mmCIF file of N, CA and C in Angstrom:
data_model
loop_
_atom_site.group_PDB
_atom_site.id
_atom_site.type_symbol
_atom_site.label_atom_id
_atom_site.label_comp_id
_atom_site.label_asym_id
_atom_site.label_seq_id
_atom_site.Cartn_x
_atom_site.Cartn_y
_atom_site.Cartn_z
ATOM 1 N N MET A 1 120.863 95.709 167.772
ATOM 2 C CA MET A 1 122.270 95.897 167.494
ATOM 3 C C MET A 1 122.941 94.602 167.085
ATOM 4 N N ALA A 2 122.595 93.486 167.724
ATOM 5 C CA ALA A 2 123.226 92.200 167.411
ATOM 6 C C ALA A 2 122.917 91.803 165.967
ATOM 7 N N ASN A 3 121.729 92.103 165.519
ATOM 8 C CA ASN A 3 121.337 91.771 164.141
ATOM 9 C C ASN A 3 122.181 92.549 163.141
ATOM 10 N N ASN A 4 122.487 93.809 163.469
ATOM 11 C CA ASN A 4 123.310 94.656 162.600
ATOM 12 C C ASN A 4 124.722 94.095 162.467
ATOM 13 N N SER A 5 125.302 93.634 163.569
ATOM 14 C CA SER A 5 126.670 93.099 163.515
ATOM 15 C C SER A 5 126.712 91.783 162.752
ATOM 16 N N GLU A 6 125.647 90.991 162.828
ATOM 17 C CA GLU A 6 125.589 89.737 162.061
ATOM 18 C C GLU A 6 125.552 90.030 160.569
ATOM 19 N N LYS A 7 124.835 91.070 160.188
ATOM 20 C CA LYS A 7 124.775 91.444 158.774
ATOM 21 C C LYS A 7 126.144 91.864 158.270
ATOM 22 N N LEU A 8 126.883 92.606 159.095
ATOM 23 C CA LEU A 8 128.216 93.047 158.700
ATOM 24 C C LEU A 8 129.166 91.862 158.554
ATOM 25 N N LYS A 9 129.041 90.845 159.399
ATOM 26 C CA LYS A 9 129.886 89.661 159.302
ATOM 27 C C LYS A 9 129.593 88.875 158.032
ATOM 28 N N ASN A 10 128.322 88.839 157.642
ATOM 29 C CA ASN A 10 127.924 88.071 156.463
ATOM 30 C C ASN A 10 128.239 88.781 155.154
ATOM 31 N N GLN A 11 128.554 90.065 155.227
ATOM 32 C CA GLN A 11 128.866 90.794 154.007
ATOM 33 C C GLN A 11 130.267 90.423 153.546
ATOM 34 N N GLY A 12 130.356 90.040 152.282
ATOM 35 C CA GLY A 12 131.649 89.691 151.712
ATOM 36 C C GLY A 12 131.858 90.511 150.461
ATOM 37 N N PHE A 13 132.274 89.834 149.436
ATOM 38 C CA PHE A 13 132.458 90.505 148.159
ATOM 39 C C PHE A 13 131.104 90.825 147.547
ATOM 40 N N ALA A 14 131.102 91.801 146.672
ATOM 41 C CA ALA A 14 129.842 92.218 146.050
ATOM 42 C C ALA A 14 129.313 91.155 145.096
ATOM 43 N N LEU A 15 130.216 90.402 144.492
ATOM 44 C CA LEU A 15 129.831 89.373 143.532
ATOM 45 C C LEU A 15 130.355 88.029 144.011
ATOM 46 N N GLY A 16 129.800 86.967 143.441
ATOM 47 C CA GLY A 16 130.241 85.627 143.792
ATOM 48 C C GLY A 16 131.484 85.214 143.015
ATOM 49 N N ARG A 17 132.021 84.068 143.384
ATOM 50 C CA ARG A 17 133.239 83.554 142.751
ATOM 51 C C ARG A 17 133.028 83.336 141.245
ATOM 52 N N GLN A 18 131.883 82.813 140.870
ATOM 53 C CA GLN A 18 131.600 82.567 139.448
ATOM 54 C C GLN A 18 131.533 83.886 138.669
ATOM 55 N N ASN A 19 130.991 84.920 139.296
ATOM 56 C CA ASN A 19 130.922 86.221 138.641
ATOM 57 C C ASN A 19 132.313 86.758 138.333
ATOM 58 N N TYR A 20 133.220 86.605 139.289
ATOM 59 C CA TYR A 20 134.582 87.086 139.071
ATOM 60 C C TYR A 20 135.287 86.291 137.979
ATOM 61 N N ARG A 21 135.035 84.998 137.919
ATOM 62 C CA ARG A 21 135.609 84.191 136.835
ATOM 63 C C ARG A 21 135.085 84.659 135.480
ATOM 64 N N LEU A 22 133.792 84.922 135.421
ATOM 65 C CA LEU A 22 133.200 85.407 134.170
ATOM 66 C C LEU A 22 133.755 86.787 133.803
ATOM 67 N N LEU A 23 134.011 87.623 134.804
ATOM 68 C CA LEU A 23 134.600 88.935 134.537
ATOM 69 C C LEU A 23 135.999 88.794 133.930
ATOM 70 N N VAL A 24 136.777 87.857 134.433
ATOM 71 C CA VAL A 24 138.121 87.633 133.888
ATOM 72 C C VAL A 24 138.026 87.122 132.458
ATOM 73 N N ILE A 25 137.095 86.215 132.199
ATOM 74 C CA ILE A 25 136.909 85.702 130.838
ATOM 75 C C ILE A 25 136.502 86.839 129.906
ATOM 76 N N GLY A 26 135.586 87.687 130.340
ATOM 77 C CA GLY A 26 135.171 88.830 129.533
ATOM 78 C C GLY A 26 136.316 89.779 129.262
ATOM 79 N N PHE A 27 137.158 90.009 130.267
ATOM 80 C CA PHE A 27 138.320 90.876 130.080
ATOM 81 C C PHE A 27 139.269 90.284 129.044
ATOM 82 N N LEU A 28 139.470 88.973 129.097
ATOM 83 C CA LEU A 28 140.341 88.317 128.111
ATOM 84 C C LEU A 28 139.763 88.416 126.696
ATOM 85 N N ILE A 29 138.443 88.334 126.564
ATOM 86 C CA ILE A 29 137.798 88.483 125.252
ATOM 87 C C ILE A 29 138.015 89.898 124.726
ATOM 88 N N ILE A 30 137.861 90.888 125.602
ATOM 89 C CA ILE A 30 138.091 92.280 125.193
ATOM 90 C C ILE A 30 139.533 92.467 124.744
ATOM 91 N N MET A 31 140.466 91.932 125.516
ATOM 92 C CA MET A 31 141.880 92.054 125.161
ATOM 93 C C MET A 31 142.165 91.368 123.820
ATOM 94 N N MET A 32 141.525 90.234 123.570
ATOM 95 C CA MET A 32 141.701 89.545 122.293
ATOM 96 C C MET A 32 141.204 90.423 121.144
ATOM 97 N N GLY A 33 140.100 91.133 121.354
ATOM 98 C CA GLY A 33 139.591 92.043 120.336
ATOM 99 C C GLY A 33 140.573 93.160 120.034
ATOM 100 N N PHE A 34 141.194 93.707 121.073
ATOM 101 C CA PHE A 34 142.169 94.772 120.851
ATOM 102 C C PHE A 34 143.440 94.245 120.198
ATOM 103 N N VAL A 35 143.840 93.031 120.533
ATOM 104 C CA VAL A 35 145.024 92.440 119.896
ATOM 105 C C VAL A 35 144.761 92.208 118.416
ATOM 106 N N LEU A 36 143.532 91.838 118.076
ATOM 107 C CA LEU A 36 143.188 91.641 116.661
ATOM 108 C C LEU A 36 143.258 92.950 115.875
ATOM 109 N N MET A 37 143.085 94.077 116.549
ATOM 110 C CA MET A 37 143.148 95.373 115.866
ATOM 111 C C MET A 37 144.579 95.825 115.581
ATOM 112 N N VAL A 38 145.539 95.252 116.267
ATOM 113 C CA VAL A 38 146.928 95.686 116.160
ATOM 114 C C VAL A 38 147.507 95.289 114.805
ATOM 115 N N GLY A 39 148.394 96.123 114.297
ATOM 116 C CA GLY A 39 149.127 95.777 113.076
ATOM 117 C C GLY A 39 148.862 96.757 111.960
ATOM 118 N N GLY A 40 149.263 96.382 110.774
ATOM 119 C CA GLY A 40 149.067 97.222 109.611
ATOM 120 C C GLY A 40 150.210 98.173 109.354
ATOM 121 N N LYS A 41 151.296 98.006 110.090
ATOM 122 C CA LYS A 41 152.434 98.906 109.943
ATOM 123 C C LYS A 41 153.225 98.538 108.688
ATOM 124 N N SER A 42 153.673 99.553 108.003
ATOM 125 C CA SER A 42 154.475 99.357 106.804
ATOM 126 C C SER A 42 155.944 99.565 107.136
ATOM 127 N N ASP A 43 156.815 98.801 106.476
ATOM 128 C CA ASP A 43 158.250 98.975 106.692
ATOM 129 C C ASP A 43 158.739 100.313 106.141
ATOM 130 N N ASP A 44 158.144 100.730 105.047
ATOM 131 C CA ASP A 44 158.521 101.993 104.409
ATOM 132 C C ASP A 44 157.434 103.024 104.700
ATOM 133 N N PRO A 45 157.750 104.138 105.351
ATOM 134 C CA PRO A 45 156.717 105.129 105.684
ATOM 135 C C PRO A 45 156.118 105.825 104.459
ATOM 136 N N ASN A 46 156.747 105.708 103.304
ATOM 137 C CA ASN A 46 156.231 106.337 102.093
ATOM 138 C C ASN A 46 155.252 105.448 101.343
ATOM 139 N N VAL A 47 155.072 104.219 101.798
ATOM 140 C CA VAL A 47 154.190 103.267 101.118
ATOM 141 C C VAL A 47 152.932 103.089 101.965
ATOM 142 N N PHE A 48 151.784 103.252 101.327
ATOM 143 C CA PHE A 48 150.492 103.073 101.989
ATOM 144 C C PHE A 48 149.836 101.817 101.428
ATOM 145 N N ASN A 49 149.570 100.856 102.295
ATOM 146 C CA ASN A 49 148.937 99.610 101.875
ATOM 147 C C ASN A 49 147.557 99.504 102.525
ATOM 148 N N PRO A 50 146.507 99.864 101.793
ATOM 149 C CA PRO A 50 145.169 99.853 102.390
ATOM 150 C C PRO A 50 144.667 98.443 102.714
ATOM 151 N N ASP A 51 145.221 97.425 102.047
ATOM 152 C CA ASP A 51 144.770 96.063 102.334
ATOM 153 C C ASP A 51 145.147 95.633 103.745
ATOM 154 N N GLN A 52 146.273 96.113 104.254
ATOM 155 C CA GLN A 52 146.674 95.784 105.616
ATOM 156 C C GLN A 52 145.869 96.572 106.643
ATOM 157 N N ILE A 53 145.698 97.839 106.409
ATOM 158 C CA ILE A 53 145.029 98.687 107.389
ATOM 159 C C ILE A 53 143.520 98.432 107.416
ATOM 160 N N PHE A 54 142.914 98.321 106.259
ATOM 161 C CA PHE A 54 141.462 98.174 106.178
ATOM 162 C C PHE A 54 141.061 96.729 105.952
ATOM 163 N N SER A 55 141.717 95.793 106.603
ATOM 164 C CA SER A 55 141.377 94.381 106.438
ATOM 165 C C SER A 55 140.115 94.051 107.239
ATOM 166 N N PHE A 56 139.504 92.949 106.881
ATOM 167 C CA PHE A 56 138.292 92.491 107.565
ATOM 168 C C PHE A 56 138.557 92.286 109.052
ATOM 169 N N ARG A 57 139.724 91.757 109.371
ATOM 170 C CA ARG A 57 140.064 91.467 110.762
ATOM 171 C C ARG A 57 140.086 92.734 111.609
ATOM 172 N N ARG A 58 140.670 93.805 111.091
ATOM 173 C CA ARG A 58 140.829 95.032 111.885
ATOM 174 C C ARG A 58 139.581 95.903 111.887
ATOM 175 N N ILE A 59 138.838 95.903 110.803
ATOM 176 C CA ILE A 59 137.689 96.808 110.690
ATOM 177 C C ILE A 59 136.397 96.175 111.183
ATOM 178 N N THR A 60 136.228 94.876 111.015
ATOM 179 C CA THR A 60 134.956 94.236 111.339
ATOM 180 C C THR A 60 135.070 93.249 112.496
ATOM 181 N N LEU A 61 135.963 92.289 112.377
ATOM 182 C CA LEU A 61 136.036 91.205 113.352
ATOM 183 C C LEU A 61 136.475 91.697 114.736
ATOM 184 N N ALA A 62 137.542 92.452 114.804
ATOM 185 C CA ALA A 62 138.077 92.897 116.092
ATOM 186 C C ALA A 62 137.084 93.747 116.888
ATOM 187 N N PRO A 63 136.433 94.739 116.285
ATOM 188 C CA PRO A 63 135.439 95.489 117.073
ATOM 189 C C PRO A 63 134.264 94.632 117.529
ATOM 190 N N MET A 64 133.868 93.657 116.713
ATOM 191 C CA MET A 64 132.773 92.770 117.128
ATOM 192 C C MET A 64 133.193 91.901 118.308
ATOM 193 N N VAL A 65 134.429 91.411 118.300
ATOM 194 C CA VAL A 65 134.929 90.612 119.422
ATOM 195 C C VAL A 65 134.995 91.465 120.683
ATOM 196 N N ALA A 66 135.497 92.681 120.570
ATOM 197 C CA ALA A 66 135.580 93.571 121.733
ATOM 198 C C ALA A 66 134.181 93.908 122.255
ATOM 199 N N LEU A 67 133.241 94.183 121.372
ATOM 200 C CA LEU A 67 131.866 94.469 121.790
ATOM 201 C C LEU A 67 131.251 93.272 122.497
ATOM 202 N N PHE A 68 131.490 92.083 121.967
ATOM 203 C CA PHE A 68 130.992 90.872 122.629
ATOM 204 C C PHE A 68 131.591 90.753 124.028
ATOM 205 N N GLY A 69 132.867 91.096 124.163
ATOM 206 C CA GLY A 69 133.507 91.054 125.473
ATOM 207 C C GLY A 69 132.856 92.014 126.451
ATOM 208 N N PHE A 70 132.523 93.217 126.000
ATOM 209 C CA PHE A 70 131.852 94.184 126.875
ATOM 210 C C PHE A 70 130.450 93.702 127.258
ATOM 211 N N LEU A 71 129.728 93.106 126.315
ATOM 212 C CA LEU A 71 128.405 92.561 126.625
ATOM 213 C C LEU A 71 128.526 91.392 127.603
ATOM 214 N N PHE A 72 129.563 90.582 127.428
ATOM 215 C CA PHE A 72 129.810 89.464 128.334
ATOM 216 C C PHE A 72 130.111 89.976 129.741
ATOM 217 N N GLU A 73 130.815 91.096 129.840
ATOM 218 C CA GLU A 73 131.098 91.706 131.142
ATOM 219 C C GLU A 73 129.799 92.141 131.829
ATOM 220 N N ILE A 74 128.886 92.714 131.079
ATOM 221 C CA ILE A 74 127.599 93.115 131.650
ATOM 222 C C ILE A 74 126.858 91.893 132.168
ATOM 223 N N TYR A 75 126.874 90.813 131.379
ATOM 224 C CA TYR A 75 126.237 89.569 131.816
ATOM 225 C C TYR A 75 126.890 89.050 133.094
ATOM 226 N N ALA A 76 128.220 89.094 133.147
ATOM 227 C CA ALA A 76 128.943 88.588 134.318
ATOM 228 C C ALA A 76 128.583 89.375 135.576
ATOM 229 N N ILE A 77 128.362 90.660 135.438
ATOM 230 C CA ILE A 77 128.000 91.477 136.593
ATOM 231 C C ILE A 77 126.553 91.233 137.005
ATOM 232 N N MET A 78 125.670 91.092 136.034
ATOM 233 C CA MET A 78 124.249 90.958 136.330
ATOM 234 C C MET A 78 123.840 89.552 136.765
ATOM 235 N N LYS A 79 124.633 88.544 136.448
ATOM 236 C CA LYS A 79 124.281 87.161 136.767
ATOM 237 C C LYS A 79 124.239 86.969 138.277
ATOM 238 N N LYS A 80 123.176 86.333 138.747
ATOM 239 C CA LYS A 80 123.049 86.070 140.175
ATOM 240 C C LYS A 80 123.933 84.887 140.532
ATOM 241 N N SER A 81 124.664 85.029 141.612
ATOM 242 C CA SER A 81 125.515 83.927 142.056
ATOM 243 C C SER A 81 124.664 82.886 142.763
ATOM 244 N N LYS A 82 125.188 81.678 142.898
ATOM 245 C CA LYS A 82 124.442 80.593 143.520
ATOM 246 C C LYS A 82 124.133 80.892 144.988
ATOM 247 N N THR A 83 125.056 81.530 145.678
ATOM 248 C CA THR A 83 124.809 81.850 147.095
ATOM 249 C C THR A 83 123.687 82.876 147.238
ATOM 250 N N GLU A 84 123.590 83.782 146.259
ATOM 251 C CA GLU A 84 122.524 84.787 146.296
ATOM 252 C C GLU A 84 121.172 84.151 145.996
ATOM 253 N N GLU A 85 121.158 83.150 145.112
ATOM 254 C CA GLU A 85 119.902 82.484 144.788
ATOM 255 C C GLU A 85 119.396 81.640 145.958
ATOM 256 N N GLU A 86 120.322 81.054 146.734
ATOM 257 C CA GLU A 86 119.921 80.221 147.873
ATOM 258 C C GLU A 86 119.365 81.057 149.008
ATOM 259 N N ALA A 87 119.836 82.288 149.139
ATOM 260 C CA ALA A 87 119.395 83.141 150.259
ATOM 261 C C ALA A 87 118.004 83.676 150.070
#
């Protein structure tokens, strides 16, 4: 029984401090990708400007940045923390 209570005391967060920092960085990268997708609005609703809507930034760059952010999040979760490596 004493061994069980010691295990419960040693249990903390599921991830280490560095993992959480990496998760925040990944979240910011994802948000940057979504911000890059924003825009393309026309002042006149009767005018369609395909250069604004279908620009390289909105169609190619922004989804790639967001995808990189999601991959970075997976890395942040899977990375072993230093305390876990020492144990």
